[in-house]
Short mmCIF file of C-alpha atoms in Angstrom, two decimals:
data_model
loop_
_atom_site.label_atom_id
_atom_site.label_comp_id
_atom_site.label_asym_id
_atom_site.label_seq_id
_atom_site.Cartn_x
_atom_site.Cartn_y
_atom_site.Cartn_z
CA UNK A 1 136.11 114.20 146.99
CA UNK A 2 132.89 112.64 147.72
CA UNK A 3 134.26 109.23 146.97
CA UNK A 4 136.98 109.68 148.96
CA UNK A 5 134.92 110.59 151.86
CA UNK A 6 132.83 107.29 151.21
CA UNK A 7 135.87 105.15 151.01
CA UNK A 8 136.93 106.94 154.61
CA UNK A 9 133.52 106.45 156.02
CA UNK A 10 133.47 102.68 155.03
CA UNK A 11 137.12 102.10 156.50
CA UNK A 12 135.88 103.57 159.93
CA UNK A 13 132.74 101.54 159.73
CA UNK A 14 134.69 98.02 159.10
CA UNK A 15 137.17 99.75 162.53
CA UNK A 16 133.74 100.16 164.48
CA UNK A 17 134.54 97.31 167.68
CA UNK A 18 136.61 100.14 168.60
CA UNK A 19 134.32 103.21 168.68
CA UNK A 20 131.34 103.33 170.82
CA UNK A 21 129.60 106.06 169.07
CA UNK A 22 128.81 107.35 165.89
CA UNK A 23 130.54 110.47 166.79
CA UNK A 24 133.83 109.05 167.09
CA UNK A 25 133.20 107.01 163.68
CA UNK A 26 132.53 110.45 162.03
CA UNK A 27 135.53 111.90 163.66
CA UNK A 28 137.67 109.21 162.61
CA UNK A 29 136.33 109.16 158.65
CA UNK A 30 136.57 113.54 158.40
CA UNK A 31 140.61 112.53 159.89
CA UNK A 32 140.55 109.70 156.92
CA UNK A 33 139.38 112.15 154.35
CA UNK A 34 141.64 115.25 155.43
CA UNK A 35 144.69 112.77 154.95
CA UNK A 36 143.32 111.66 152.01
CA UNK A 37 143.16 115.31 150.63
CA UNK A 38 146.46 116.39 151.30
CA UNK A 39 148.02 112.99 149.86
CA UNK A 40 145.94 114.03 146.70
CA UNK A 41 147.68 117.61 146.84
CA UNK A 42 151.01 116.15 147.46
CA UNK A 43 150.99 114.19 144.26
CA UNK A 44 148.99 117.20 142.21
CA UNK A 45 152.01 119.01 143.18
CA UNK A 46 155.06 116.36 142.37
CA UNK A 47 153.20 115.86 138.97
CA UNK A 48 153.91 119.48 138.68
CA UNK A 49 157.01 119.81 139.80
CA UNK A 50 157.91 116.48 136.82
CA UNK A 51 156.14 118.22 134.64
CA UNK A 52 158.31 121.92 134.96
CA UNK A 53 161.36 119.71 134.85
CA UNK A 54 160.21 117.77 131.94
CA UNK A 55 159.18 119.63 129.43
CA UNK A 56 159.52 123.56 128.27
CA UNK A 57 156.08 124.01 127.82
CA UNK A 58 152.63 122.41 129.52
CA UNK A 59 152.62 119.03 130.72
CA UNK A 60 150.22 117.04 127.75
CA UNK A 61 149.90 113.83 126.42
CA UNK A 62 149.21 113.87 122.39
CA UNK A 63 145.11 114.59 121.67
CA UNK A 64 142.61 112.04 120.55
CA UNK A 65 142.45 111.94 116.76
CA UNK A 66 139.60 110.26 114.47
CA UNK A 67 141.04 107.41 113.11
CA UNK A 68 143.17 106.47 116.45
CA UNK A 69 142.46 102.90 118.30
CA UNK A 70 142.36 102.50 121.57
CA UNK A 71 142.26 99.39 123.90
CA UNK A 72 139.61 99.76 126.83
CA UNK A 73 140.20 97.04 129.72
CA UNK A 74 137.49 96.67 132.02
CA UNK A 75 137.20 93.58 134.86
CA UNK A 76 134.26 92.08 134.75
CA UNK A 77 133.27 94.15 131.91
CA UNK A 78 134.22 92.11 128.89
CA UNK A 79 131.16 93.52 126.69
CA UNK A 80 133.03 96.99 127.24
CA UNK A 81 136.09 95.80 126.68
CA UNK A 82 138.70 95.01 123.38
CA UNK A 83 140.20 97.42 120.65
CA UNK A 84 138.26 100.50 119.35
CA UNK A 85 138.39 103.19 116.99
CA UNK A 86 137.78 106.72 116.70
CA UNK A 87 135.18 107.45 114.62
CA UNK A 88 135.22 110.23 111.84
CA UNK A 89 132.98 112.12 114.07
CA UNK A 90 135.50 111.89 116.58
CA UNK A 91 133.30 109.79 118.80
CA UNK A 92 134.39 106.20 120.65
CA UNK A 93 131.61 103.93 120.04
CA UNK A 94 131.33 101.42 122.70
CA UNK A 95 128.76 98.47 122.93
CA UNK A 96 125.20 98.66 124.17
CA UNK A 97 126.75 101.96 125.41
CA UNK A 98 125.99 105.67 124.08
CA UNK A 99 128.60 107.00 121.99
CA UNK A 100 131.38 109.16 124.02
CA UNK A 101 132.95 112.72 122.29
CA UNK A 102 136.56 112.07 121.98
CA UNK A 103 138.74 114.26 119.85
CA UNK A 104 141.08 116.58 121.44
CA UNK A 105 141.05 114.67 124.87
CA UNK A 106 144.39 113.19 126.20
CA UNK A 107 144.37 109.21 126.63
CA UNK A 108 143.81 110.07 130.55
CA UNK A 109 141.23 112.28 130.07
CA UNK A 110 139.05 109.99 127.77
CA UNK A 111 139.34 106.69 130.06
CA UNK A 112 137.96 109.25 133.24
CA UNK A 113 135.09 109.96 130.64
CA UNK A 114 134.16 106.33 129.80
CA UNK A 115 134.12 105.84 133.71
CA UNK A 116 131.78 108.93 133.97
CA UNK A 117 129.84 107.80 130.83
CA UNK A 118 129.20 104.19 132.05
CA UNK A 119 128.56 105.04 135.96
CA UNK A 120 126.01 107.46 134.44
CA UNK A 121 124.26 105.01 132.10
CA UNK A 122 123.61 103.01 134.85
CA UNK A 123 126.31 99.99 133.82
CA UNK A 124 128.02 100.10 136.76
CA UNK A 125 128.33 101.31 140.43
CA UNK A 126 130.88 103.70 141.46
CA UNK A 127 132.85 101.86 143.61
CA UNK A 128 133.09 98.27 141.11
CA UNK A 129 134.03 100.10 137.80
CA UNK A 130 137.90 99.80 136.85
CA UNK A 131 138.73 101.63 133.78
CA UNK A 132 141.89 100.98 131.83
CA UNK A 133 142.43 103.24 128.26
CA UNK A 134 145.70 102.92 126.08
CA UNK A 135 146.29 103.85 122.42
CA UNK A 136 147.35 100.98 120.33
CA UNK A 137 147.99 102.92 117.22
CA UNK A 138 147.97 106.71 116.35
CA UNK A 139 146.63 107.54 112.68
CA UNK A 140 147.20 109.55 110.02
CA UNK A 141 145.59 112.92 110.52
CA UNK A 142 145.14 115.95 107.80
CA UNK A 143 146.32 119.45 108.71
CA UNK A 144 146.57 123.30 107.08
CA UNK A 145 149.20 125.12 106.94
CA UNK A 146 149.25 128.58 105.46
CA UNK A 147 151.34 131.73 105.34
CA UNK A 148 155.07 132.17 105.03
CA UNK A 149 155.30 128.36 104.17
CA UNK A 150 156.61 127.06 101.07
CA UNK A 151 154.04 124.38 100.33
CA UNK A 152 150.62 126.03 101.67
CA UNK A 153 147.88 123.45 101.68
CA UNK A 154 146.06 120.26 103.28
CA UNK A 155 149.43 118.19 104.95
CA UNK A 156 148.75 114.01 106.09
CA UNK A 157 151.32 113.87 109.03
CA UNK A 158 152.22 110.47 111.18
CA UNK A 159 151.38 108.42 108.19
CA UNK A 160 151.55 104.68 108.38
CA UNK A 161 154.21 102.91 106.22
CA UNK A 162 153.30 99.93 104.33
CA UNK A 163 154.89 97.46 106.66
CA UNK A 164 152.66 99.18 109.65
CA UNK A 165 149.40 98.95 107.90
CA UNK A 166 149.80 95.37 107.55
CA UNK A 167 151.46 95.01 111.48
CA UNK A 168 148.91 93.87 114.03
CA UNK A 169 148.31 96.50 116.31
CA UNK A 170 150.24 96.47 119.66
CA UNK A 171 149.93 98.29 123.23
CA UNK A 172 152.35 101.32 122.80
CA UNK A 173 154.04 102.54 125.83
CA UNK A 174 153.48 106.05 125.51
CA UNK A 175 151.19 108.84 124.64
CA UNK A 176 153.78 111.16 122.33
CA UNK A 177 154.72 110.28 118.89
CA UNK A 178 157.31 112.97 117.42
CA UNK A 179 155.65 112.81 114.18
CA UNK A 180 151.85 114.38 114.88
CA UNK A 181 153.43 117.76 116.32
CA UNK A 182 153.19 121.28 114.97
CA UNK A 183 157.22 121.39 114.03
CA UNK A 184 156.35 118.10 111.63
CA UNK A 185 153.53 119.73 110.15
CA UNK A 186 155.34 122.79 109.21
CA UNK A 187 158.15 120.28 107.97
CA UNK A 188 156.09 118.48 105.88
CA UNK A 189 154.66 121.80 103.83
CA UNK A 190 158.11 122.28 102.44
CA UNK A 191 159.23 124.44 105.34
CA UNK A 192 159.29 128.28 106.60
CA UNK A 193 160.27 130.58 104.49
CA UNK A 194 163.29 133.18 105.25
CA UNK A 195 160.68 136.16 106.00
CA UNK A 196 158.42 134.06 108.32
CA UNK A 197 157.45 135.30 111.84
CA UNK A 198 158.13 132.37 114.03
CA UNK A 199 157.12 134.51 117.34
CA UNK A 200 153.94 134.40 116.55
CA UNK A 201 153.04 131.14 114.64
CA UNK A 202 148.99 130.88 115.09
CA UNK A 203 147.17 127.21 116.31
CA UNK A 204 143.57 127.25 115.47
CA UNK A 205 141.73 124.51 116.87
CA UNK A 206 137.88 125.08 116.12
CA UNK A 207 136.62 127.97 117.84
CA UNK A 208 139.96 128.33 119.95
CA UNK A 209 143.22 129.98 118.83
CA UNK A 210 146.75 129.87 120.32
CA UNK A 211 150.06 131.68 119.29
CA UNK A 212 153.04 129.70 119.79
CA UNK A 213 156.76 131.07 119.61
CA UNK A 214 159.08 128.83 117.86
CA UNK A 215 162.21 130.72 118.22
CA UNK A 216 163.79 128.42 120.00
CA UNK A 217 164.33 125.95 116.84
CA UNK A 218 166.92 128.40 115.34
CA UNK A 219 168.84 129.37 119.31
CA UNK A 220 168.45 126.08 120.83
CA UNK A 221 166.44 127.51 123.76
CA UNK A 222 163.35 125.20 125.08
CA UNK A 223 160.08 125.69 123.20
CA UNK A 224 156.47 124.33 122.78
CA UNK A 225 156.11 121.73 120.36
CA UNK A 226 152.95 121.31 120.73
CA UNK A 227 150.69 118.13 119.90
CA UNK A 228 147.95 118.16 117.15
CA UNK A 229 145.03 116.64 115.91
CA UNK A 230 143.09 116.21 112.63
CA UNK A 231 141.50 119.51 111.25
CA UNK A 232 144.34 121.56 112.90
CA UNK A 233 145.00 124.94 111.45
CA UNK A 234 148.42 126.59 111.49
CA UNK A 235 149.13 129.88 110.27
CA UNK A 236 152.50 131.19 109.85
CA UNK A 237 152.77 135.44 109.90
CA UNK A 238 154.93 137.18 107.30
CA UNK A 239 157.61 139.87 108.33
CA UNK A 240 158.30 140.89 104.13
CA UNK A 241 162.12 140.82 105.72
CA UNK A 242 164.60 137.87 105.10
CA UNK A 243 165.84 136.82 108.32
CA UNK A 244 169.17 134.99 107.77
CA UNK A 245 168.77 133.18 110.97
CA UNK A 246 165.73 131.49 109.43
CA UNK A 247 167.49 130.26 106.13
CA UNK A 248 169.50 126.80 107.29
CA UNK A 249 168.84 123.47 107.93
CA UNK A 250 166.08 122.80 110.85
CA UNK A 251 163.00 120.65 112.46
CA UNK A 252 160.77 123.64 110.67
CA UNK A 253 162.63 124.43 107.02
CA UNK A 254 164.12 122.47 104.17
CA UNK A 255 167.41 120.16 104.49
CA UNK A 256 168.37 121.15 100.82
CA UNK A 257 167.54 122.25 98.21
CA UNK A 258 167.42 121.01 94.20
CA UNK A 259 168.59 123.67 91.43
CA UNK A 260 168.36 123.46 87.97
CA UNK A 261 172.02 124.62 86.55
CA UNK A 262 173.65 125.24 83.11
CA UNK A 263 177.16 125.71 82.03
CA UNK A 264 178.09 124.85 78.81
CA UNK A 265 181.55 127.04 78.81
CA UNK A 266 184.05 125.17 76.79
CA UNK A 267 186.86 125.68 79.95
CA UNK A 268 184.35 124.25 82.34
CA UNK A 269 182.66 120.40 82.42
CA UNK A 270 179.22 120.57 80.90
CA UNK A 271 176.71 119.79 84.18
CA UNK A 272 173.70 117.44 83.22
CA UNK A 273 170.12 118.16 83.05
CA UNK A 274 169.39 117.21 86.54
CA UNK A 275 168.79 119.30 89.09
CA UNK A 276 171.87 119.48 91.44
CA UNK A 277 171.50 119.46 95.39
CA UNK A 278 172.57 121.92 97.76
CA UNK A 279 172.26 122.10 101.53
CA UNK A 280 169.43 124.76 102.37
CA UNK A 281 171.41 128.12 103.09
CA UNK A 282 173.69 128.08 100.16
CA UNK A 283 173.68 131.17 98.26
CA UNK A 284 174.80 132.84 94.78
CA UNK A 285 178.38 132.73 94.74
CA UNK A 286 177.93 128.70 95.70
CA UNK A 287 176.49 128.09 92.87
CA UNK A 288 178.92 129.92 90.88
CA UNK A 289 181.39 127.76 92.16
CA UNK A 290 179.87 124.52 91.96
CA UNK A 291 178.63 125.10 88.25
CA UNK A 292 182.51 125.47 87.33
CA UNK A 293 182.19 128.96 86.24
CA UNK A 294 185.06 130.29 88.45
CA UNK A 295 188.56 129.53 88.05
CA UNK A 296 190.67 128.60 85.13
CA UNK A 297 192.82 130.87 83.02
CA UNK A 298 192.32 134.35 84.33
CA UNK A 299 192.57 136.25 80.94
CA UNK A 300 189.17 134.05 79.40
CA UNK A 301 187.29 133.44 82.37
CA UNK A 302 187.20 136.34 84.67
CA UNK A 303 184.70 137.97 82.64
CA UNK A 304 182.01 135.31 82.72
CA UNK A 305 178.60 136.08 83.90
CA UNK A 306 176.35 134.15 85.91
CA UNK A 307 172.70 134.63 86.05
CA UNK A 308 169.48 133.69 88.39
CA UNK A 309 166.28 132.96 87.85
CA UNK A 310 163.71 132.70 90.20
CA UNK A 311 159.59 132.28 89.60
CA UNK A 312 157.76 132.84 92.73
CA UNK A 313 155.01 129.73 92.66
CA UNK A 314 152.28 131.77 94.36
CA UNK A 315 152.07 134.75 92.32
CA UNK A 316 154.11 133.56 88.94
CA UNK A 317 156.53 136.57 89.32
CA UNK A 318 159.85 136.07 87.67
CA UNK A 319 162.62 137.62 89.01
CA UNK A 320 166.62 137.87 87.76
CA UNK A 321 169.70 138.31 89.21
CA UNK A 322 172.56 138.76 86.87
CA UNK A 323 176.06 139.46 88.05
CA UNK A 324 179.99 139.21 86.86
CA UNK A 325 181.80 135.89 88.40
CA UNK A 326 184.18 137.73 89.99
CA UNK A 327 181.92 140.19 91.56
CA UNK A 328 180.01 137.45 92.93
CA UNK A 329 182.96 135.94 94.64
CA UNK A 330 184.95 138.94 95.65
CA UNK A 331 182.43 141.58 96.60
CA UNK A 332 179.55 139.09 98.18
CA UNK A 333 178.86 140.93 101.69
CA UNK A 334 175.20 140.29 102.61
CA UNK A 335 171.88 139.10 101.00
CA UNK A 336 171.18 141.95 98.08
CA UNK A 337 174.01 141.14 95.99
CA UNK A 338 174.42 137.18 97.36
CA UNK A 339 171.17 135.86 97.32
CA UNK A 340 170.00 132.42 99.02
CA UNK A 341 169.03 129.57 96.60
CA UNK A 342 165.90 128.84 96.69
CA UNK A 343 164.32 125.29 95.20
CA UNK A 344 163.90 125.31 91.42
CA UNK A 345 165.89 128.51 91.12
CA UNK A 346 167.41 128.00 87.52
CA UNK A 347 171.47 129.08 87.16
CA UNK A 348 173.46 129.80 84.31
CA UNK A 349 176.92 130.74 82.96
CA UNK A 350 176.95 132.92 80.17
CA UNK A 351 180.91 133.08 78.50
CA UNK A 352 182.94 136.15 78.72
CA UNK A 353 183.84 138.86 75.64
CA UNK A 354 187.40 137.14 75.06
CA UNK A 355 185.94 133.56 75.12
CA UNK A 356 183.38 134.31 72.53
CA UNK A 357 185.95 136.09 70.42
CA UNK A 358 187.79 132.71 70.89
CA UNK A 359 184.91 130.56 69.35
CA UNK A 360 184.06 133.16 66.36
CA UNK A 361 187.94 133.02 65.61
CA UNK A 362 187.28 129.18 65.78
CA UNK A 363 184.43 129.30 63.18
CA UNK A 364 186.26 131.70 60.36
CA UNK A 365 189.23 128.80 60.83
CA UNK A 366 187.29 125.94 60.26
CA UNK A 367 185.55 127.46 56.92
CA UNK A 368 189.34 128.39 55.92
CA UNK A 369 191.00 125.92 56.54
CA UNK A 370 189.48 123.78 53.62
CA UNK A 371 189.69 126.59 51.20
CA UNK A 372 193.43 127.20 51.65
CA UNK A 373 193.68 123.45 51.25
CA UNK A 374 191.53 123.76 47.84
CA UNK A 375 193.54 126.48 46.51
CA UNK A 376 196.90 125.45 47.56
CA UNK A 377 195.60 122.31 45.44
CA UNK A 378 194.32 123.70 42.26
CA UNK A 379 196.31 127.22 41.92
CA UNK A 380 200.11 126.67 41.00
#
């Protein structure tokens, strides 16, 4: 405000052949200013209205991160000017200059504060400095995740590939990379799990906390993805109740899944020792079917078994489902007798009474056989 009043004050003073008196110069520099103002309110307000049309949730560029360079243009300021980075104190060390607090300040935000940092170290006048701020290169930044997540711990999200750490930095063009917001983190620590809360998934950023609702993943309605920095703390809440809306493919839970499977039925092909892929959401009865224990002759196979074995990784509690083939195809109706697959859930097929009868019959014949042959030899 104050510098726009100046500004307005020195226009009237350069139009002052046609005022006589100082009044009319103040006049004309409080009319200067009022325009001013309201041209400052009518582009406040169609940033707004961009903004609401833009996006689902606040208007924000992605936050300063240690680690992150930045390239600070100043005219007639080359000392102050060239390719910086953010300091593992989250600071932006310029030269001769004092250090200026970055972290958690969008790009706009931290050019205003090197302009307010050098006018008030005495660099510069007001109305000479020209500050120009742009991120060159977002880094890597560490994150924790806890809660209903399958892989709790430390996360490194918007990681450099090989080719990119070896890339000369360039301008980018904008200030949001997809892969340093909260859906990637949760993405990258394995996923939700099907009993998470995702109305209420918690943000802590130091001192501050935020609760964010990510239902919209799963409907398709807008939601707040929002932008995060290094040290970020996410918390997902547990409801202890599978939600089947939860357990599919997403931006915040596993693509698929890898199960360990074993069928070694004599009707069926013998399945390897690799763990075979399924898309996340598959449940019991798929894996019945794609470990060949259904089908085939009625009489031998109907009877098979199939069985489930699941060890949860945080507390080491094994758990087993065990349950006829046919029962598991025919009478499947919700979640307590079709479970979802988890990763490194173990399956087997176990051979019914009349196939087992089969192979026994199979052994007494091949320890016969030569002893028939023997005696049919030697006995006239």
């Amino acid at each position: 405000m104050e510098r726009d009043f100046k500004a307005s004050a020195l226009q009237a003073w350069r139009l002052r052949p046609q005022t006589s008196d100082a009044l009319g110069l103040m006049r004309m520099a409080f009319k200067a200013t009022l325009r001013s103002i309201h041209m400052s309110k009518f582009l406040l307000c169609l940033a707004g209205i961009a903004c609401l049309l833009g996006t689902a949730g606040a208007c924000m560029a992605l936050p300063i991160s240690p680690g992150d360079r930045v390239k600070i243009t100043i005219p007639e300021g080359e000392e102050f000017s060239g390719i910086f980075e953010i300091n593992f104190s989250g600071e932006l060390e310029l030269p001769i200059a004092k250090r200026i607090y970055a972290v958690g300040l969008e790009p706009e935000e931290l050019q205003q504060r090197v302009y307010q940092a050098l006018v008030k170290q005495g660099f510069f006048q007001p109305s000479f400095l020209r500050v120009s701020l742009s991120v060159i290169q977002w880094a890597p930044i560490p994150v924790f995740v806890s809660g209903s997540i399958f892989q709790p711990g430390r996360v490194l999200i918007s990681e450099l590939s090989d080719a990119e750490q070896l890339q000369t930095p360039v301008q980018l063009s904008g200030h949001a990379p997809l892969n340093r917001m909260l859906t990637t983190a949760l993405k990258s620590a394995g996923g939700i799990t099907p009993t998470a809360d995702v109305t209420a998934v918690e943000l802590k950023r130091g001192s501050r906390k935020r609760v964010v609702d990510l239902t919209g993943v799963f409907t398709g309605q807008p939601f707040n993805d929002i932008p995060l920095i290094a040290g970020d703390q996410v918390t997902i809440p547990d409801t202890g109740t599978v939600n089947p809306l939860l357990v599919r493919p997403s931006n915040i839970t596993p693509s698929d899944i890898m199960i360990n499977i074993s069928n070694l039925t004599v009707p069926g092909r013998a399945v390897g020792t690799e763990a075979q892929k399924f898309p996340y959401g598959s449940r019991f009865s798929d894996a019945v079917v794609s470990a060949n224990c259904a089908g085939g002759t009625m009489i031998t196979n109907a009877r098979r078994r199939a069985v489930l074995v699941r060890t949860q990784t945080a507390t080491g509690k094994t758990t087993v489902f065990d349950r006829g083939v046919e029962q598991a195809l025919r009478n499947s109706t919700n979640s307590a007798n079709n479970p979802y697959l988890m990763a490194d859930d173990g399956f087997a097929c176990y051979d019914s009474g009349v196939t087992n009868f089969q192979s026994v019959l199979g052994i007494i014949t091949q320890f016969l056989a030569p002893s028939i042959l023997i005696y049919n030899r030697f006995v006239p």
